[in-house]
PDB file of C-alpha atoms in Angstrom:
ATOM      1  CA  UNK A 197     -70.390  96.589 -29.096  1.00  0.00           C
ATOM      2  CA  UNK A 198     -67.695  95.953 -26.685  1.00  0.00           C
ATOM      3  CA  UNK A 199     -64.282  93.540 -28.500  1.00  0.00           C
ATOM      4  CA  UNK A 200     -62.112  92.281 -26.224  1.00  0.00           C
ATOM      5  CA  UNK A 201     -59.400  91.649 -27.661  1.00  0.00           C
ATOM      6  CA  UNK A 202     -56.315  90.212 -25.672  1.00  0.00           C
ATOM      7  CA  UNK A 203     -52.947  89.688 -27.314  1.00  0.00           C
ATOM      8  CA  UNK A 204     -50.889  88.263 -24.430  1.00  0.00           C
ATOM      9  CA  UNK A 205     -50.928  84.475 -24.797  1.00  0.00           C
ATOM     10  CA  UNK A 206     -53.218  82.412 -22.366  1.00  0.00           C
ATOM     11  CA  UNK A 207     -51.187  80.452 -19.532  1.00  0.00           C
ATOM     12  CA  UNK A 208     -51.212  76.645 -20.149  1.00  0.00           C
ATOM     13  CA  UNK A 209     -53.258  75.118 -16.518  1.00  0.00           C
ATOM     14  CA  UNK A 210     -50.773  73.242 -14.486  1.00  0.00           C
ATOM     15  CA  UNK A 211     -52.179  69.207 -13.622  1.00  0.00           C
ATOM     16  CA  UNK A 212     -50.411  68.945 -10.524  1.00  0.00           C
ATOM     17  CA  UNK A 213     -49.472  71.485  -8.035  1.00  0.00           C
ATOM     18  CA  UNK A 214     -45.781  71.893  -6.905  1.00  0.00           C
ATOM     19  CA  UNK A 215     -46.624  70.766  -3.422  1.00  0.00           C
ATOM     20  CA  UNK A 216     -48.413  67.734  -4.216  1.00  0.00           C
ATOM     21  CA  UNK A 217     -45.123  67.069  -6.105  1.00  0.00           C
ATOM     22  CA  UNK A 218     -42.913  67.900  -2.838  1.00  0.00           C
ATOM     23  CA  UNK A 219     -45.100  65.666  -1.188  1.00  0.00           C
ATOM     24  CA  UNK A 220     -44.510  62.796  -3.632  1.00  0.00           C
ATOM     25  CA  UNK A 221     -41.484  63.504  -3.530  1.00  0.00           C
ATOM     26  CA  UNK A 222     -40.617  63.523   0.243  1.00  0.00           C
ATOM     27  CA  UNK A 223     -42.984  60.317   0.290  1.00  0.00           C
ATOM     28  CA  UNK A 224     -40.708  58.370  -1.965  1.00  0.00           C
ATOM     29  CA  UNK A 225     -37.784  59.490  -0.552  1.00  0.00           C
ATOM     30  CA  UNK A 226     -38.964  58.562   3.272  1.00  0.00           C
ATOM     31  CA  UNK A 227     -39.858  54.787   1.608  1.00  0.00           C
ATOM     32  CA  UNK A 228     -36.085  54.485   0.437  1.00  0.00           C
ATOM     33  CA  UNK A 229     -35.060  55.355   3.577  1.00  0.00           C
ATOM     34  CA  UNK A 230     -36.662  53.633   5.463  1.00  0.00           C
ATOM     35  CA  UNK A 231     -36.159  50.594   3.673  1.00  0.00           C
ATOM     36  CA  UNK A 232     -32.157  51.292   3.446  1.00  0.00           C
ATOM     37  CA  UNK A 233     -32.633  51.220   7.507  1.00  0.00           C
ATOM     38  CA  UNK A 234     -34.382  48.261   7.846  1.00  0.00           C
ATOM     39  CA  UNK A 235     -31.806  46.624   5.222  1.00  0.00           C
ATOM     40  CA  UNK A 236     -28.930  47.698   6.933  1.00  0.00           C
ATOM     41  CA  UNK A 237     -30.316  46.367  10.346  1.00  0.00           C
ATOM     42  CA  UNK A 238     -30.666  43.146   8.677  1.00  0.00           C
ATOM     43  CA  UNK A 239     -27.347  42.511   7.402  1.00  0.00           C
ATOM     44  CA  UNK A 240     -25.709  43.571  10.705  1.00  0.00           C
ATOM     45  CA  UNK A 241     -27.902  40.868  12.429  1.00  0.00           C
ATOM     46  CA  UNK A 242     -26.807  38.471   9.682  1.00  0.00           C
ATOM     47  CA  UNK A 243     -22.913  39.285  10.398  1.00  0.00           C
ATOM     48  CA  UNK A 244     -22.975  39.279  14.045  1.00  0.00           C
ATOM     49  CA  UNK A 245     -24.698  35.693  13.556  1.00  0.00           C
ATOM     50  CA  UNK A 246     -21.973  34.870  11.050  1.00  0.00           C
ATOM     51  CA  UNK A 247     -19.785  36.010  13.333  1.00  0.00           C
ATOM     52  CA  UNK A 248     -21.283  34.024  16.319  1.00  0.00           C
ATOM     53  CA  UNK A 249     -20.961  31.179  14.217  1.00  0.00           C
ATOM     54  CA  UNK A 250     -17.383  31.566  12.984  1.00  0.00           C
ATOM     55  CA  UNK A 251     -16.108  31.514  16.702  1.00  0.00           C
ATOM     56  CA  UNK A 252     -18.267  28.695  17.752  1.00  0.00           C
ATOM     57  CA  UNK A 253     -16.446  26.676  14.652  1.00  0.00           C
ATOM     58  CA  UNK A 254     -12.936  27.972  15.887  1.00  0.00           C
ATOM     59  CA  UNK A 255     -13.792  26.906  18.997  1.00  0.00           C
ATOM     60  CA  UNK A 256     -14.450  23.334  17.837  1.00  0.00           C
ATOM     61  CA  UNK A 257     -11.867  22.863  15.551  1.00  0.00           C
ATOM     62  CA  UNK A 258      -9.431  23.877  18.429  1.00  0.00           C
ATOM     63  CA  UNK A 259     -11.506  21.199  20.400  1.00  0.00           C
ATOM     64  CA  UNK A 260     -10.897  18.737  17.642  1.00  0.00           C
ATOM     65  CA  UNK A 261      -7.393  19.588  17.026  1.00  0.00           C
ATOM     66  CA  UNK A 262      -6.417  19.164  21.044  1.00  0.00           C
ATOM     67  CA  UNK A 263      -8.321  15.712  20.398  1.00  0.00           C
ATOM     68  CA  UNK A 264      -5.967  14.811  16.818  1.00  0.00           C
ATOM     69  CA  UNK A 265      -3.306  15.501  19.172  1.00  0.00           C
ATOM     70  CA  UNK A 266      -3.639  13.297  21.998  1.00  0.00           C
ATOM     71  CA  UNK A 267      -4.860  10.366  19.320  1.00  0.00           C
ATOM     72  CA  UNK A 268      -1.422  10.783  17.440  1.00  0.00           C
ATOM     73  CA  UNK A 269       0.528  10.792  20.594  1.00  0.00           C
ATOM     74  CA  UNK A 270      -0.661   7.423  21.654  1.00  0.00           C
ATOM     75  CA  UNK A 271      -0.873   5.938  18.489  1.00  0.00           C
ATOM     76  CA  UNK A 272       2.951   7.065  18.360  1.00  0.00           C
ATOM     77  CA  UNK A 273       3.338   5.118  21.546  1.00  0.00           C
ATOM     78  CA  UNK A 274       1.611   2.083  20.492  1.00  0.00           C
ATOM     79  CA  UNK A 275       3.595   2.091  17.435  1.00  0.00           C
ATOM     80  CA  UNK A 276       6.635   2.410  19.201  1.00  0.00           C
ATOM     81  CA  UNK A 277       5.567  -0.349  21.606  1.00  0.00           C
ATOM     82  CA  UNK A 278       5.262  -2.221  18.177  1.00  0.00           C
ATOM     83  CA  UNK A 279       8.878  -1.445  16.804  1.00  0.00           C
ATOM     84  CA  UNK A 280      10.116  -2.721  20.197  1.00  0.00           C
ATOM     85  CA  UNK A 281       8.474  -5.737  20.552  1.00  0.00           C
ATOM     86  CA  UNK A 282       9.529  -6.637  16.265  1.00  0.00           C
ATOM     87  CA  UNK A 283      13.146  -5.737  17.313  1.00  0.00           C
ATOM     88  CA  UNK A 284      12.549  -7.926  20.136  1.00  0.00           C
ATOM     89  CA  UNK A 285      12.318 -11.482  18.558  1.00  0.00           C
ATOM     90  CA  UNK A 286      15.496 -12.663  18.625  1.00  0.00           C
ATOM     91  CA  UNK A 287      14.705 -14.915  15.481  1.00  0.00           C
ATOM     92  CA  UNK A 288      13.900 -14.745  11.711  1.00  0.00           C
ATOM     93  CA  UNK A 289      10.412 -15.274  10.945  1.00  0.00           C
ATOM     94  CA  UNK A 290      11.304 -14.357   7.669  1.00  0.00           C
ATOM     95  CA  UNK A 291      13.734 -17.266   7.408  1.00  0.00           C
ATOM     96  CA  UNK A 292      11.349 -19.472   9.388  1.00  0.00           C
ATOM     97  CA  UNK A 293       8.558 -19.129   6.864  1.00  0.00           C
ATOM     98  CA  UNK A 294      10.759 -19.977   3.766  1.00  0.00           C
ATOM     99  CA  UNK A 295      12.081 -22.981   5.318  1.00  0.00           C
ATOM    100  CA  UNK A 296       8.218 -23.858   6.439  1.00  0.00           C
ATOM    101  CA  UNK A 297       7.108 -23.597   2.652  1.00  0.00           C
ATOM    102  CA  UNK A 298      10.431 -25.250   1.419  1.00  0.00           C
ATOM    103  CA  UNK A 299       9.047 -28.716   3.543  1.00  0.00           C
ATOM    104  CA  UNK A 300       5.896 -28.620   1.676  1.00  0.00           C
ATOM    105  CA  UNK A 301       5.605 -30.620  -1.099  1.00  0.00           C
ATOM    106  CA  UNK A 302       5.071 -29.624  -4.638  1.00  0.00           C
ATOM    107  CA  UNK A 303       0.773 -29.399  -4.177  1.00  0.00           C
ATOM    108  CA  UNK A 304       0.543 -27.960  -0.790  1.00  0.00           C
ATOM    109  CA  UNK A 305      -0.322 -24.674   0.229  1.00  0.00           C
ATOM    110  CA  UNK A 306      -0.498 -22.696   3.881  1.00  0.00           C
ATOM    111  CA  UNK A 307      -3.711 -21.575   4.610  1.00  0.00           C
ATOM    112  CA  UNK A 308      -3.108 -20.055   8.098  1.00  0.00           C
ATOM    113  CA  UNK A 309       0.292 -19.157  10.176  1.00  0.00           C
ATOM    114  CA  UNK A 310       0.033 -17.965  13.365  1.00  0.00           C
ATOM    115  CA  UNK A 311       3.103 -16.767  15.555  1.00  0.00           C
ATOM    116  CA  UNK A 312       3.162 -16.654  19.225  1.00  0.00           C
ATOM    117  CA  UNK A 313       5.932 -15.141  21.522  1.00  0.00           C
ATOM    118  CA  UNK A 314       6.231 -18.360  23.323  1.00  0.00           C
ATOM    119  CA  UNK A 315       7.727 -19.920  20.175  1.00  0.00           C
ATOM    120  CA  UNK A 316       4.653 -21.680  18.800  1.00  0.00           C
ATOM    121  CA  UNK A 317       3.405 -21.680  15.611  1.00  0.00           C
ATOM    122  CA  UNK A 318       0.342 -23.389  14.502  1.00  0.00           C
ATOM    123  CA  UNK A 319      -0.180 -23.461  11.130  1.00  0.00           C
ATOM    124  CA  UNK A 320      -2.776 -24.665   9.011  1.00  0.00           C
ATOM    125  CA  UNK A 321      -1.859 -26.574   5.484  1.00  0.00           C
ATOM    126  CA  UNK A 322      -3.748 -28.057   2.560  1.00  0.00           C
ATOM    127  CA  UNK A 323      -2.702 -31.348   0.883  1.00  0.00           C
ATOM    128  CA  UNK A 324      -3.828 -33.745  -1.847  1.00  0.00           C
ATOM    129  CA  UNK A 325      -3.566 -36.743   0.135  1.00  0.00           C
ATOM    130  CA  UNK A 326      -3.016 -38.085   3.466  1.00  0.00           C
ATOM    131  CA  UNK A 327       0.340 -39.500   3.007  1.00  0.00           C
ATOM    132  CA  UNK A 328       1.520 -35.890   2.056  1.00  0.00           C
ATOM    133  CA  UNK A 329       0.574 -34.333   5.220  1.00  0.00           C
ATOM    134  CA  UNK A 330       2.446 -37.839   6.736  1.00  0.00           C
ATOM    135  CA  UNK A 331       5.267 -36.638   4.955  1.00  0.00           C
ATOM    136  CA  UNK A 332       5.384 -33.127   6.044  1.00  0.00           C
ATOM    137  CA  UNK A 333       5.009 -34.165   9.440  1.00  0.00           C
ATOM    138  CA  UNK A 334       7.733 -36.237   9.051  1.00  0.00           C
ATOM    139  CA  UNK A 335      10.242 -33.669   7.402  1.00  0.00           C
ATOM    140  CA  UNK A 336       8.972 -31.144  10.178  1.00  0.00           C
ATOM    141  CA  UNK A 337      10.442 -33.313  12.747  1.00  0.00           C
ATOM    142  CA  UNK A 338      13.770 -33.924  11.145  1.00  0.00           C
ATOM    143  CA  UNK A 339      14.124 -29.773  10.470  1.00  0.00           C
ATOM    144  CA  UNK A 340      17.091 -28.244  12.482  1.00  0.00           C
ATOM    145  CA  UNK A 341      14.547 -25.313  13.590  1.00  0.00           C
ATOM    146  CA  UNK A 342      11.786 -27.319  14.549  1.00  0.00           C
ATOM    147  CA  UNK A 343      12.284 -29.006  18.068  1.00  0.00           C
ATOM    148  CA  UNK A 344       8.535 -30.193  18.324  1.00  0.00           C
ATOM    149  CA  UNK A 345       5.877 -31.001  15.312  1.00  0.00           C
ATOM    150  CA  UNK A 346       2.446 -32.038  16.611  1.00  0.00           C
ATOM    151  CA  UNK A 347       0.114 -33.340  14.430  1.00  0.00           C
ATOM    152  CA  UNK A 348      -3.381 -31.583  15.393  1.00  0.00           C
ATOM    153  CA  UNK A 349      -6.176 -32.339  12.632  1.00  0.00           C
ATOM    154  CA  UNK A 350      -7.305 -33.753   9.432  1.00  0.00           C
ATOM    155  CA  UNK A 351     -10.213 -32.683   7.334  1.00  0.00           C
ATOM    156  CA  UNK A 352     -11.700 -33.454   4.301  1.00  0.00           C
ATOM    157  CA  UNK A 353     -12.774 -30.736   2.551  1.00  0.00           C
ATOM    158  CA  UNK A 354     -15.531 -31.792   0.585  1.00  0.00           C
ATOM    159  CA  UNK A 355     -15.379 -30.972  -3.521  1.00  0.00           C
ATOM    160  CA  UNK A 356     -17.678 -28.002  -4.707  1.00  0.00           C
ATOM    161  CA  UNK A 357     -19.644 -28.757  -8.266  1.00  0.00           C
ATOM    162  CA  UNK A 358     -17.624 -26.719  -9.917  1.00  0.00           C
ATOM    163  CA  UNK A 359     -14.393 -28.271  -8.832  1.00  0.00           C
ATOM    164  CA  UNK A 360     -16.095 -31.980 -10.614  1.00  0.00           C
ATOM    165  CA  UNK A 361     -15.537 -32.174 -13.902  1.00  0.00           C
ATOM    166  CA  UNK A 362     -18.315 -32.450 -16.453  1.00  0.00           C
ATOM    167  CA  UNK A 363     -17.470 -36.268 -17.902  1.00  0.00           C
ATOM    168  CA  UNK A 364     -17.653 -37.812 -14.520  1.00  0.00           C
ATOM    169  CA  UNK A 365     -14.143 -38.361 -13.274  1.00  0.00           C
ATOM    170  CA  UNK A 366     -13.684 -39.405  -9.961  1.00  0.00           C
ATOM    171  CA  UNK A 367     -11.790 -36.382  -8.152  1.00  0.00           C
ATOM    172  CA  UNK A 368     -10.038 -37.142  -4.422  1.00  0.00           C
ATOM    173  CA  UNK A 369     -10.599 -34.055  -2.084  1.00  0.00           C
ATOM    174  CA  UNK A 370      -7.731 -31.934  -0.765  1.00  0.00           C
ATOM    175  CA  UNK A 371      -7.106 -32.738   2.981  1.00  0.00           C
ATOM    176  CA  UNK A 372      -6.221 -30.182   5.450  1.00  0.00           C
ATOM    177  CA  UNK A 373      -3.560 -30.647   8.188  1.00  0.00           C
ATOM    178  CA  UNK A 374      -3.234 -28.253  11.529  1.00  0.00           C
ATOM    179  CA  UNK A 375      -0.084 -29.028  12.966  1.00  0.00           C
ATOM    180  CA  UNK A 376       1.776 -27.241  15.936  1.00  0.00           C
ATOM    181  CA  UNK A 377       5.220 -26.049  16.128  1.00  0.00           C
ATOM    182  CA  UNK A 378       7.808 -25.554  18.329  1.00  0.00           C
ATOM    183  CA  UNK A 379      10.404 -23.723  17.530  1.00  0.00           C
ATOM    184  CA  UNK A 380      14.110 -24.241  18.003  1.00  0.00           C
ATOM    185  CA  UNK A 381      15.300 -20.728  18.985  1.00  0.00           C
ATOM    186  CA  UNK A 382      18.880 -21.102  19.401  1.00  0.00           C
ATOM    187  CA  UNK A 383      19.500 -22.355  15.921  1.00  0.00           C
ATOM    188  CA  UNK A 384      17.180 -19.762  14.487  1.00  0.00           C
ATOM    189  CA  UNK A 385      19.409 -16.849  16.748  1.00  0.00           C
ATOM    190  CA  UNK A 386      22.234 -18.617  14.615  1.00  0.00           C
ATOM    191  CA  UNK A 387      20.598 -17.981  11.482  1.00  0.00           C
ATOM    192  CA  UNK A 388      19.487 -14.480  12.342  1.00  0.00           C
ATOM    193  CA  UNK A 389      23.435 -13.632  13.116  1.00  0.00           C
ATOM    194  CA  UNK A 390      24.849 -14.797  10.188  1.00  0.00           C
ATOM    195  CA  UNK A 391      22.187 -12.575   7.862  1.00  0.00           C
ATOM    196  CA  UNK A 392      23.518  -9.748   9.672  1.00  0.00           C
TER     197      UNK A 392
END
């Protein structure tokens, strides 16, 4: 009888070889590069569109701003235009309107002014009665700074049902006057000298 008898210690098998772990290995490592490549390819497309896109937008806001340039210089002009032609009227509107609303009596009420360089002024006026707008016609003609009143219209203006009261009084409706105005510069030119 034959004993075998080994004392060194058996080796322990090995599941994977060392090249199938190299090739893993080198596997992975290919995949992360490759993917870093296509990654970085990306992102430079992505800036040189950003990029692209940046100038493009410079470009138009230098468009825009030549544009908010040439709109500010002639709105400057017009304005200027505007300053000239204010400093122009040789009379005080100002002064004009008060003394316009100091005629009216204690009811009435403008509801349009308009001022044209030729010195007329038609202006539109509400009144109680009929006699009133008489009246102001009247005290329009005897003003120093009016050297024409014209009488143009009269309208009814017909009550709304909210302006009727509820226990049935009889309310008159408010009349409105159009007159046209011409204006006596010279005294007005008077007036204007002595505010200043």
């Amino acid at each position: 009888m034959y004993v075998d008898i080994n004392l060194l210690p058996s080796k322990k098998k090995r599941l994977i070889k060392p090249s199938l772990l190299y090739s893993l290995l080198l596997l992975v490592f290919s995949c992360t590069l490759f993917w870093l490549y296509i990654d970085y390819q990306q992102t430079s497309h992505s800036l040189e569109k950003i990029l692209k896109d940046t100038q493009v937008i410079e470009l138009k806001n230098e468009e825009l701003l030549a544009e908010l340039a040439n709109e500010t210089e002639s709105e400057k002009e017009l304005l200027q235009e505007n300053i000239h032609w204010i400093e122009s009227i040789k009379i005080s509107t100002f002064f004009l309107l008060n003394h316009l609303v100091s005629l009216l009596p204690e009811r009435g009420f403008f509801v349009d002014y308009q001022y044209s360089d030729d010195g007329k002024i038609t202006i539109a006026v509400m009144f109680d009665t009929i006699r009133e707008s008489s009246q102001y016609l009247y005290e329009l003609t005897e003003s120093l700074y009016i050297s024409d009143a014209k009488f143009l219209t009269i309208t009814a203006q017909p009550l709304s049902e909210q302006d009727s009261t509820s226990d049935g009084d009889n309310i008159l409706p408010r009349y409105q006057a159009n007159y046209e105005l011409t204006i006596n510069e010279s005294a007005l030119r008077e007036v204007k000298k002595q505010e200043k």
